mmCIF file of C-alpha atoms in Angstrom:
data_model
loop_
_atom_site.group_PDB
_atom_site.id
_atom_site.type_symbol
_atom_site.label_atom_id
_atom_site.label_comp_id
_atom_site.label_asym_id
_atom_site.label_seq_id
_atom_site.Cartn_x
_atom_site.Cartn_y
_atom_site.Cartn_z
ATOM 1 C CA MET A 1 54.982 36.165 -14.646
ATOM 2 C CA ILE A 2 57.525 34.624 -17.041
ATOM 3 C CA ALA A 3 59.351 33.113 -14.069
ATOM 4 C CA GLY A 4 56.080 31.602 -12.892
ATOM 5 C CA LEU A 5 55.463 30.022 -16.299
ATOM 6 C CA ASN A 6 58.989 28.556 -16.322
ATOM 7 C CA ILE A 7 58.444 27.038 -12.873
ATOM 8 C CA ALA A 8 55.137 25.542 -13.989
ATOM 9 C CA LYS A 9 56.784 24.139 -17.133
ATOM 10 C CA GLN A 10 59.602 22.578 -15.109
ATOM 11 C CA SER A 11 57.091 21.071 -12.667
ATOM 12 C CA LYS A 12 55.128 19.559 -15.551
ATOM 13 C CA GLN A 13 58.315 18.080 -17.037
ATOM 14 C CA THR A 14 59.211 16.625 -13.633
ATOM 15 C CA ILE A 15 55.776 15.008 -13.269
ATOM 16 C CA VAL A 16 55.982 13.559 -16.806
ATOM 17 C CA GLY A 17 59.481 12.310 -16.100
ATOM 18 C CA LEU A 18 58.315 10.551 -12.932
ATOM 19 C CA ALA A 19 55.372 9.006 -14.796
ATOM 20 C CA GLN A 20 57.672 7.626 -17.456
ATOM 21 C CA LYS A 21 60.342 6.369 -15.082
ATOM 22 C CA ARG A 22 61.273 2.741 -15.591
ATOM 23 C CA PHE A 23 62.829 0.258 -13.224
ATOM 24 C CA ALA A 24 64.823 -2.892 -13.936
ATOM 25 C CA SER A 25 61.967 -4.929 -12.487
ATOM 26 C CA ASP A 26 59.696 -3.593 -15.267
ATOM 27 C CA LEU A 27 61.803 -5.256 -17.959
ATOM 28 C CA ILE A 28 61.478 -8.886 -18.981
ATOM 29 C CA VAL A 29 63.912 -10.209 -21.582
ATOM 30 C CA SER A 30 62.889 -13.373 -23.384
ATOM 31 C CA GLN A 31 65.544 -16.070 -23.142
ATOM 32 C CA LYS A 32 64.386 -17.590 -26.425
ATOM 33 C CA THR A 33 64.047 -14.547 -28.677
ATOM 34 C CA GLY A 34 65.751 -11.721 -26.812
ATOM 35 C CA ARG A 35 62.605 -9.592 -27.018
ATOM 36 C CA THR A 36 62.059 -7.108 -24.235
ATOM 37 C CA LEU A 37 58.664 -6.846 -22.556
ATOM 38 C CA ILE A 38 58.098 -3.554 -20.744
ATOM 39 C CA LYS A 39 55.505 -3.308 -18.003
ATOM 40 C CA THR A 40 53.756 0.031 -17.516
ATOM 41 C CA GLY A 41 51.218 1.258 -15.007
ATOM 42 C CA SER A 42 50.287 -0.012 -11.589
ATOM 43 C CA GLY A 43 48.490 -3.132 -12.852
ATOM 44 C CA GLY A 44 45.029 -3.804 -14.184
ATOM 45 C CA ARG A 45 43.285 -3.435 -17.518
ATOM 46 C CA SER A 46 44.500 0.154 -18.075
ATOM 47 C CA SER A 47 48.129 -0.867 -17.565
ATOM 48 C CA SER A 48 50.327 -3.013 -19.791
ATOM 49 C CA ASN A 49 52.156 -6.216 -18.898
ATOM 50 C CA GLY A 50 54.095 -6.077 -22.168
ATOM 51 C CA HIS A 51 52.542 -9.181 -23.705
ATOM 52 C CA VAL A 52 50.995 -9.350 -27.165
ATOM 53 C CA ILE A 53 48.895 -12.519 -27.313
ATOM 54 C CA THR A 54 46.956 -14.158 -30.130
ATOM 55 C CA VAL A 55 44.095 -16.452 -29.118
ATOM 56 C CA PHE A 56 42.806 -18.617 -31.959
ATOM 57 C CA GLY A 57 39.402 -20.095 -31.243
ATOM 58 C CA CYS A 58 38.644 -17.169 -28.924
ATOM 59 C CA THR A 59 34.993 -16.977 -30.009
ATOM 60 C CA GLY A 60 34.306 -20.401 -28.497
ATOM 61 C CA PHE A 61 33.194 -21.401 -25.020
ATOM 62 C CA LEU A 62 36.599 -21.261 -23.283
ATOM 63 C CA GLY A 63 37.901 -18.265 -25.258
ATOM 64 C CA ARG A 64 35.878 -15.568 -23.511
ATOM 65 C CA TYR A 65 37.026 -16.705 -20.062
ATOM 66 C CA LEU A 66 40.680 -16.797 -21.096
ATOM 67 C CA ILE A 67 40.613 -13.416 -22.840
ATOM 68 C CA ASN A 68 38.986 -11.839 -19.801
ATOM 69 C CA ARG A 69 41.901 -12.956 -17.629
ATOM 70 C CA LEU A 70 44.541 -11.873 -20.133
ATOM 71 C CA ALA A 71 43.019 -8.462 -20.874
ATOM 72 C CA ARG A 72 42.365 -7.441 -17.291
ATOM 73 C CA GLU A 73 46.132 -7.605 -16.681
ATOM 74 C CA GLY A 74 46.776 -5.190 -19.527
ATOM 75 C CA ALA A 75 47.871 -7.591 -22.267
ATOM 76 C CA HIS A 76 47.246 -6.693 -25.887
ATOM 77 C CA VAL A 77 45.074 -9.529 -27.176
ATOM 78 C CA ILE A 78 44.663 -10.222 -30.879
ATOM 79 C CA VAL A 79 41.258 -11.746 -31.560
ATOM 80 C CA PRO A 80 41.135 -13.728 -34.833
ATOM 81 C CA TYR A 81 37.577 -14.223 -36.101
ATOM 82 C CA ARG A 82 35.565 -15.408 -39.102
ATOM 83 C CA ASP A 83 32.210 -13.827 -38.255
ATOM 84 C CA GLU A 84 32.259 -10.334 -36.794
ATOM 85 C CA ASP A 85 29.121 -10.975 -34.740
ATOM 86 C CA ASP A 86 30.869 -13.833 -32.915
ATOM 87 C CA MET A 87 33.556 -11.622 -31.396
ATOM 88 C CA ARG A 88 31.677 -8.436 -30.472
ATOM 89 C CA HIS A 89 31.269 -9.440 -26.833
ATOM 90 C CA LEU A 90 35.059 -9.745 -26.485
ATOM 91 C CA LYS A 91 35.751 -6.056 -27.200
ATOM 92 C CA ILE A 92 34.663 -4.883 -23.757
ATOM 93 C CA MET A 93 36.937 -7.303 -21.913
ATOM 94 C CA GLY A 94 39.972 -5.057 -22.319
ATOM 95 C CA ASP A 95 40.733 -1.350 -22.183
ATOM 96 C CA LEU A 96 40.522 0.823 -25.299
ATOM 97 C CA GLY A 97 42.886 -0.540 -27.942
ATOM 98 C CA LYS A 98 43.807 -3.682 -26.000
ATOM 99 C CA ILE A 99 41.442 -6.052 -27.855
ATOM 100 C CA ILE A 100 42.480 -6.175 -31.523
ATOM 101 C CA PRO A 101 40.101 -8.052 -33.869
ATOM 102 C CA MET A 102 41.575 -9.542 -37.055
ATOM 103 C CA GLU A 103 39.584 -11.410 -39.685
ATOM 104 C CA ILE A 104 41.072 -14.759 -40.691
ATOM 105 C CA HIS A 105 40.300 -17.919 -42.622
ATOM 106 C CA LEU A 106 41.904 -21.254 -41.834
ATOM 107 C CA ARG A 107 42.722 -21.818 -45.500
ATOM 108 C CA ASN A 108 44.260 -18.374 -45.925
ATOM 109 C CA LYS A 109 47.776 -18.719 -44.542
ATOM 110 C CA ASP A 110 48.554 -15.021 -45.006
ATOM 111 C CA SER A 111 45.673 -14.031 -42.728
ATOM 112 C CA LEU A 112 46.881 -16.475 -40.054
ATOM 113 C CA GLU A 113 50.416 -15.140 -40.291
ATOM 114 C CA ALA A 114 49.222 -11.545 -39.991
ATOM 115 C CA ALA A 115 47.452 -12.460 -36.755
ATOM 116 C CA ILE A 116 50.596 -13.769 -35.023
ATOM 117 C CA ARG A 117 53.548 -11.916 -36.559
ATOM 118 C CA HIS A 118 53.703 -9.340 -33.726
ATOM 119 C CA SER A 119 52.795 -11.671 -30.853
ATOM 120 C CA ASP A 120 54.990 -13.274 -28.207
ATOM 121 C CA THR A 121 52.407 -15.926 -27.223
ATOM 122 C CA VAL A 122 49.885 -17.971 -29.200
ATOM 123 C CA TYR A 123 46.975 -19.933 -27.727
ATOM 124 C CA ASN A 124 45.392 -22.431 -30.097
ATOM 125 C CA LEU A 125 41.878 -23.189 -28.859
ATOM 126 C CA LEU A 126 40.578 -24.239 -32.268
ATOM 127 C CA GLY A 127 38.327 -27.282 -32.189
ATOM 128 C CA ARG A 128 35.148 -28.765 -33.604
ATOM 129 C CA ASP A 129 32.676 -30.996 -31.789
ATOM 130 C CA TYR A 130 31.277 -32.173 -35.115
ATOM 131 C CA GLU A 131 32.336 -32.204 -38.756
ATOM 132 C CA THR A 132 30.803 -30.021 -41.461
ATOM 133 C CA LYS A 133 30.979 -30.025 -45.254
ATOM 134 C CA ASN A 134 33.637 -27.297 -45.042
ATOM 135 C CA PHE A 135 35.851 -28.545 -42.214
ATOM 136 C CA SER A 136 36.594 -32.053 -41.000
ATOM 137 C CA PHE A 137 38.150 -32.954 -37.642
ATOM 138 C CA ALA A 138 41.518 -33.378 -39.372
ATOM 139 C CA ASP A 139 41.271 -29.961 -41.046
ATOM 140 C CA VAL A 140 40.820 -28.174 -37.725
ATOM 141 C CA HIS A 141 42.676 -30.336 -35.211
ATOM 142 C CA VAL A 142 45.657 -31.425 -37.323
ATOM 143 C CA GLU A 143 46.214 -29.323 -40.425
ATOM 144 C CA ALA A 144 45.361 -25.961 -38.834
ATOM 145 C CA SER A 145 47.394 -26.764 -35.698
ATOM 146 C CA GLY A 146 50.393 -27.655 -37.840
ATOM 147 C CA ILE A 147 50.165 -24.420 -39.834
ATOM 148 C CA LEU A 148 49.918 -22.300 -36.680
ATOM 149 C CA ALA A 149 52.885 -24.094 -35.127
ATOM 150 C CA GLU A 150 54.979 -23.547 -38.261
ATOM 151 C CA LEU A 151 54.103 -19.851 -38.336
ATOM 152 C CA ALA A 152 54.867 -19.531 -34.626
ATOM 153 C CA GLN A 153 58.250 -21.145 -35.193
ATOM 154 C CA LYS A 154 58.924 -18.849 -38.150
ATOM 155 C CA HIS A 155 58.267 -15.715 -36.087
ATOM 156 C CA ASP A 156 60.065 -16.944 -32.936
ATOM 157 C CA ILE A 157 56.946 -16.990 -30.791
ATOM 158 C CA GLU A 158 57.966 -17.363 -27.152
ATOM 159 C CA ARG A 159 55.056 -19.533 -25.955
ATOM 160 C CA PHE A 160 52.711 -21.840 -27.871
ATOM 161 C CA ILE A 161 49.862 -23.383 -25.873
ATOM 162 C CA GLN A 162 47.826 -26.063 -27.638
ATOM 163 C CA MET A 163 44.308 -27.009 -26.577
ATOM 164 C CA SER A 164 43.652 -30.747 -26.868
ATOM 165 C CA ALA A 165 41.127 -32.968 -25.079
ATOM 166 C CA MET A 166 40.989 -35.515 -22.299
ATOM 167 C CA ASN A 167 41.426 -39.084 -23.617
ATOM 168 C CA ALA A 168 43.143 -37.876 -26.796
ATOM 169 C CA ASN A 169 44.665 -40.988 -28.338
ATOM 170 C CA ILE A 170 45.774 -41.920 -31.849
ATOM 171 C CA ASP A 171 43.996 -45.281 -31.541
ATOM 172 C CA SER A 172 40.762 -43.874 -30.130
ATOM 173 C CA PRO A 173 37.530 -45.001 -31.850
ATOM 174 C CA SER A 174 36.497 -41.341 -31.771
ATOM 175 C CA ARG A 175 37.750 -39.309 -34.712
ATOM 176 C CA PHE A 176 37.583 -36.199 -32.563
ATOM 177 C CA LEU A 177 39.985 -37.677 -29.999
ATOM 178 C CA SER A 178 42.293 -39.372 -32.509
ATOM 179 C CA THR A 179 42.748 -36.150 -34.510
ATOM 180 C CA LYS A 180 43.335 -34.207 -31.301
ATOM 181 C CA ALA A 181 46.194 -36.613 -30.549
ATOM 182 C CA GLU A 182 47.553 -36.208 -34.073
ATOM 183 C CA GLY A 183 47.470 -32.451 -33.610
ATOM 184 C CA GLU A 184 49.384 -32.761 -30.329
ATOM 185 C CA ASN A 185 52.116 -34.843 -31.950
ATOM 186 C CA LEU A 186 52.414 -32.525 -34.946
ATOM 187 C CA VAL A 187 52.707 -29.408 -32.787
ATOM 188 C CA ARG A 188 55.307 -31.031 -30.514
ATOM 189 C CA SER A 189 57.360 -32.142 -33.540
ATOM 190 C CA ILE A 190 57.530 -28.510 -34.683
ATOM 191 C CA ILE A 191 57.716 -26.762 -31.280
ATOM 192 C CA PRO A 192 59.067 -29.109 -28.576
ATOM 193 C CA SER A 193 58.494 -26.405 -25.938
ATOM 194 C CA ALA A 194 54.751 -26.232 -26.666
ATOM 195 C CA THR A 195 52.398 -26.800 -23.741
ATOM 196 C CA ILE A 196 49.553 -29.258 -24.305
ATOM 197 C CA VAL A 197 46.305 -28.880 -22.338
ATOM 198 C CA ARG A 198 43.788 -31.738 -22.103
ATOM 199 C CA PRO A 199 40.636 -30.691 -20.247
ATOM 200 C CA SER A 200 37.751 -32.996 -19.531
ATOM 201 C CA PHE A 201 34.180 -31.955 -20.407
ATOM 202 C CA MET A 202 33.875 -28.301 -19.395
ATOM 203 C CA TYR A 203 30.793 -26.843 -17.771
ATOM 204 C CA GLY A 204 29.738 -23.256 -17.110
ATOM 205 C CA GLN A 205 27.375 -20.623 -18.444
ATOM 206 C CA GLU A 206 26.209 -21.488 -21.980
ATOM 207 C CA ASP A 207 28.058 -24.824 -21.992
ATOM 208 C CA ARG A 208 27.192 -27.823 -24.127
ATOM 209 C CA PHE A 209 27.577 -30.359 -21.337
ATOM 210 C CA LEU A 210 25.310 -29.726 -18.339
ATOM 211 C CA ALA A 211 22.910 -27.693 -20.476
ATOM 212 C CA ARG A 212 22.465 -30.517 -22.962
ATOM 213 C CA LEU A 213 21.759 -33.004 -20.194
ATOM 214 C CA ALA A 214 19.365 -30.623 -18.448
ATOM 215 C CA MET A 215 17.395 -29.654 -21.542
ATOM 216 C CA SER A 216 15.800 -33.111 -21.690
ATOM 217 C CA ARG A 217 12.770 -31.815 -19.829
ATOM 218 C CA GLY A 218 10.595 -34.893 -19.993
ATOM 219 C CA LEU A 219 12.982 -37.745 -20.801
ATOM 220 C CA SER A 220 16.730 -38.155 -20.394
ATOM 221 C CA VAL A 221 18.617 -40.472 -22.718
ATOM 222 C CA ARG A 222 21.354 -42.667 -21.261
ATOM 223 C CA ILE A 223 24.131 -43.922 -23.499
ATOM 224 C CA ASN A 224 26.082 -46.975 -22.322
ATOM 225 C CA GLY A 225 23.519 -47.363 -19.552
ATOM 226 C CA GLY A 226 24.787 -44.129 -17.995
ATOM 227 C CA ASN A 227 27.862 -46.002 -16.728
ATOM 228 C CA THR A 228 30.565 -43.976 -18.503
ATOM 229 C CA LYS A 229 32.796 -42.230 -15.958
ATOM 230 C CA VAL A 230 33.733 -38.578 -16.472
ATOM 231 C CA ARG A 231 35.370 -35.836 -14.418
ATOM 232 C CA PRO A 232 33.750 -32.579 -15.604
ATOM 233 C CA VAL A 233 35.764 -29.431 -14.960
ATOM 234 C CA ASN A 234 34.681 -25.840 -14.499
ATOM 235 C CA VAL A 235 35.601 -23.728 -17.533
ATOM 236 C CA SER A 236 36.729 -20.943 -15.193
ATOM 237 C CA ASP A 237 39.343 -23.242 -13.652
ATOM 238 C CA VAL A 238 40.662 -24.228 -17.090
ATOM 239 C CA ALA A 239 40.940 -20.559 -18.097
ATOM 240 C CA THR A 240 42.804 -19.767 -14.875
ATOM 241 C CA ALA A 241 45.232 -22.629 -15.513
ATOM 242 C CA MET A 242 45.892 -21.563 -19.101
ATOM 243 C CA HIS A 243 46.409 -18.009 -17.937
ATOM 244 C CA GLN A 244 49.074 -19.159 -15.476
ATOM 245 C CA MET A 245 50.845 -20.990 -18.291
ATOM 246 C CA LEU A 246 51.603 -17.645 -19.918
ATOM 247 C CA ASP A 247 54.503 -16.923 -17.571
ATOM 248 C CA GLY A 248 54.885 -20.286 -15.838
ATOM 249 C CA SER A 249 58.343 -21.648 -16.599
ATOM 250 C CA ASN A 250 57.347 -25.009 -15.108
ATOM 251 C CA THR A 251 54.756 -25.473 -17.870
ATOM 252 C CA VAL A 252 57.093 -25.245 -20.865
ATOM 253 C CA GLY A 253 57.067 -28.462 -22.895
ATOM 254 C CA GLU A 254 54.634 -30.118 -20.470
ATOM 255 C CA THR A 255 51.254 -31.793 -20.886
ATOM 256 C CA PHE A 256 48.435 -31.008 -18.466
ATOM 257 C CA GLU A 257 45.282 -33.035 -17.866
ATOM 258 C CA LEU A 258 42.719 -30.748 -16.269
ATOM 259 C CA VAL A 259 39.819 -32.548 -14.622
ATOM 260 C CA GLY A 260 37.306 -31.812 -11.881
ATOM 261 C CA ASP A 261 37.696 -32.789 -8.255
ATOM 262 C CA SER A 262 35.293 -35.757 -8.475
ATOM 263 C CA GLU A 263 34.416 -38.593 -10.819
ATOM 264 C CA TYR A 264 30.803 -39.210 -11.855
ATOM 265 C CA THR A 265 28.943 -41.592 -14.082
ATOM 266 C CA TYR A 266 26.436 -40.081 -16.491
ATOM 267 C CA ALA A 267 23.703 -41.675 -14.401
ATOM 268 C CA GLN A 268 24.947 -39.807 -11.318
ATOM 269 C CA LEU A 269 25.130 -36.558 -13.287
ATOM 270 C CA LEU A 270 21.544 -36.980 -14.461
ATOM 271 C CA ASP A 271 20.452 -37.631 -10.879
ATOM 272 C CA PHE A 272 22.304 -34.508 -9.756
ATOM 273 C CA ILE A 273 20.557 -32.459 -12.448
ATOM 274 C CA LYS A 274 17.181 -33.771 -11.293
ATOM 275 C CA GLU A 275 17.964 -32.767 -7.710
ATOM 276 C CA THR A 276 19.203 -29.332 -8.736
ATOM 277 C CA THR A 277 16.447 -28.415 -11.188
ATOM 278 C CA ASN A 278 13.592 -30.036 -9.229
ATOM 279 C CA LEU A 279 12.398 -31.558 -12.490
ATOM 280 C CA ASP A 280 10.873 -35.020 -12.715
ATOM 281 C CA ILE A 281 12.815 -36.439 -15.647
ATOM 282 C CA GLY A 282 12.348 -40.001 -16.847
ATOM 283 C CA ASP A 283 15.204 -42.226 -18.038
ATOM 284 C CA VAL A 284 15.613 -44.401 -21.104
ATOM 285 C CA ASN A 285 18.697 -46.370 -22.111
ATOM 286 C CA VAL A 286 19.435 -46.160 -25.844
ATOM 287 C CA PRO A 287 21.837 -48.711 -27.410
ATOM 288 C CA LYS A 288 24.854 -47.189 -29.108
ATOM 289 C CA PRO A 289 23.962 -48.306 -32.702
ATOM 290 C CA ILE A 290 20.522 -46.705 -32.473
ATOM 291 C CA ALA A 291 21.890 -43.535 -30.870
ATOM 292 C CA SER A 292 24.525 -43.232 -33.614
ATOM 293 C CA LEU A 293 21.933 -43.628 -36.377
ATOM 294 C CA VAL A 294 19.693 -40.991 -34.801
ATOM 295 C CA ALA A 295 22.650 -38.621 -34.399
ATOM 296 C CA LYS A 296 23.632 -39.057 -38.064
ATOM 297 C CA ALA A 297 20.069 -38.281 -39.114
ATOM 298 C CA MET A 298 19.996 -35.204 -36.879
ATOM 299 C CA ASN A 299 23.205 -33.960 -38.479
ATOM 300 C CA LEU A 300 21.242 -33.419 -41.689
ATOM 301 C CA LEU A 301 19.371 -30.599 -39.964
ATOM 302 C CA PRO A 302 20.585 -27.057 -40.745
ATOM 303 C CA TRP A 303 21.394 -26.310 -37.094
ATOM 304 C CA GLN A 304 23.854 -27.753 -34.590
ATOM 305 C CA THR A 305 22.821 -31.064 -33.015
ATOM 306 C CA LEU A 306 24.388 -34.039 -31.265
ATOM 307 C CA GLY A 307 26.985 -35.614 -33.560
ATOM 308 C CA ALA A 308 27.615 -39.324 -34.074
ATOM 309 C CA ASP A 309 31.196 -38.904 -32.856
ATOM 310 C CA GLU A 310 29.906 -37.358 -29.643
ATOM 311 C CA ILE A 311 27.999 -40.583 -29.014
ATOM 312 C CA GLU A 312 31.332 -42.407 -29.345
ATOM 313 C CA ARG A 313 32.940 -40.065 -26.808
ATOM 314 C CA MET A 314 30.106 -40.691 -24.364
ATOM 315 C CA MET A 315 31.236 -44.335 -24.257
ATOM 316 C CA ILE A 316 34.807 -43.528 -23.155
ATOM 317 C CA ASP A 317 35.798 -43.193 -19.484
ATOM 318 C CA ASP A 318 38.065 -40.315 -18.418
ATOM 319 C CA GLU A 319 41.460 -41.825 -17.589
ATOM 320 C CA LEU A 320 44.457 -39.892 -16.282
ATOM 321 C CA THR A 321 47.761 -40.847 -17.906
ATOM 322 C CA GLY A 322 50.173 -39.391 -15.352
ATOM 323 C CA ALA A 323 50.526 -35.946 -16.944
ATOM 324 C CA LYS A 324 50.584 -32.808 -14.810
ATOM 325 C CA THR A 325 47.333 -31.581 -13.273
ATOM 326 C CA PHE A 326 45.829 -28.591 -11.453
ATOM 327 C CA GLU A 327 47.900 -29.548 -8.425
ATOM 328 C CA ASP A 328 51.102 -28.671 -10.279
ATOM 329 C CA LEU A 329 49.682 -25.176 -10.829
ATOM 330 C CA ASN A 330 48.533 -24.807 -7.202
ATOM 331 C CA ILE A 331 44.910 -24.577 -8.334
ATOM 332 C CA GLU A 332 42.112 -26.315 -6.483
ATOM 333 C CA PRO A 333 39.365 -27.216 -8.983
ATOM 334 C CA SER A 334 35.806 -26.174 -8.191
ATOM 335 C CA SER A 335 33.272 -28.721 -7.040
ATOM 336 C CA LEU A 336 30.400 -29.384 -9.426
ATOM 337 C CA GLU A 337 28.137 -30.143 -6.491
ATOM 338 C CA VAL A 338 28.813 -26.681 -5.049
ATOM 339 C CA THR A 339 28.868 -24.514 -8.176
ATOM 340 C CA GLY A 340 26.442 -26.465 -10.382
ATOM 341 C CA ILE A 341 23.377 -24.609 -9.085
ATOM 342 C CA GLN A 342 24.700 -21.406 -10.708
ATOM 343 C CA TYR A 343 24.387 -22.947 -14.155
ATOM 344 C CA LEU A 344 21.345 -25.177 -13.665
ATOM 345 C CA ARG A 345 18.978 -22.848 -11.838
ATOM 346 C CA ARG A 346 17.744 -21.418 -15.161
ATOM 347 C CA PHE A 347 16.236 -24.813 -16.021
ATOM 348 C CA ARG A 348 13.912 -24.707 -13.011
ATOM 349 C CA THR A 349 10.308 -23.659 -13.420
ATOM 350 C CA ASN A 350 9.195 -20.396 -11.839
ATOM 351 C CA LEU A 351 7.515 -22.382 -9.050
ATOM 352 C CA TYR A 352 10.816 -23.823 -7.808
ATOM 353 C CA ASN A 353 13.353 -21.171 -8.803
ATOM 354 C CA ASP A 354 14.332 -20.254 -5.242
ATOM 355 C CA GLU A 355 13.771 -23.650 -3.646
ATOM 356 C CA PRO A 356 16.738 -25.354 -1.906
ATOM 357 C CA LEU A 357 18.294 -28.466 -3.386
ATOM 358 C CA LYS A 358 16.337 -31.639 -2.740
ATOM 359 C CA LYS A 359 19.155 -33.817 -1.454
ATOM 360 C CA GLY A 360 22.768 -34.795 -1.955
ATOM 361 C CA VAL A 361 24.323 -31.337 -1.830
ATOM 362 C CA VAL A 362 22.182 -29.873 0.940
ATOM 363 C CA GLY A 363 24.414 -29.011 3.881
ATOM 364 C CA LYS A 364 27.602 -28.841 1.817
ATOM 365 C CA LYS A 365 29.778 -25.776 2.257
ATOM 366 C CA ARG A 366 28.623 -23.128 -0.202
ATOM 367 C CA THR A 367 31.111 -20.612 -1.588
ATOM 368 C CA VAL A 368 30.504 -17.562 -3.711
ATOM 369 C CA HIS A 369 32.542 -17.365 -6.926
ATOM 370 C CA THR A 370 32.856 -13.980 -8.638
ATOM 371 C CA SER A 371 35.316 -14.759 -11.411
ATOM 372 C CA TYR A 372 33.422 -17.052 -13.746
ATOM 373 C CA LEU A 373 33.542 -14.489 -16.543
#
């Protein structure tokens, strides 16, 4: 009987030893810091790819898509938050113990440092579409970005990926875009190897682009006569691109402009929304001065509305500057005309919910996408 117990014990030790066996291919040594990342498991959310990643701005629109991609590969993701209710939905995106919430405040440097001191990668997705009495564009886009870059440099963070915006320019009439450019320059001056990402307007579930245009049930407002040209991009494609940047050596120190596969004017987008939702929406062109005054008045309301600076951005065409694009990441961006129905169907009335599209996209190749969250 004792011999049988010894055999069982030895068998158990052998099984444990095999489970804990490591191979050279499981080890990744950082060239910058010398840190060793150890992969465990066969892959997936219950495994570990060795990365510890902090995602600032993770409670925003893009954050949930990015965290989903990081966590399902077994990364430990630190989730900085200000309001606990804003990050609850992120907990289920990773296995037990893989999503690590940490309360922060942008003006509390110690809390920011605590959130990145054990990480090897930092994503900065912080951004504001409008200013508040507590935080201006400069506070969020410039000052906060600079502090995070300094802390990342202090703790030898391997990768720093900075979220900017399409058309970011120091001389832009939009304060949002000019401060985004200032933030880019400040981060690059501190961390030359930082990767800058400039997406165009992003659309997807719960966006503030297509949804805002579609919510004008009876009357759609056109700024600049609806002639401004934009290249909206699917938020899922942007998240996939930023995920690839985690281990992509060809992205270090580069700037990426992520735009959709087609260019549209706002007038064309409004027409597309009419076709997709089967709603009879009227049009009215509002001059920029009047639209800005109305937006400033609306900003006095206690809830989020269209900001005056957003009116300014709606006057600026999307222009590529020669930076890298999806093509350099071997990603083919989704077509708005193919995937748009997924996000706009909810604006249809119950009478037309299952009706086919009226025109324009009828007959186009339809593909099913399963990774938009």
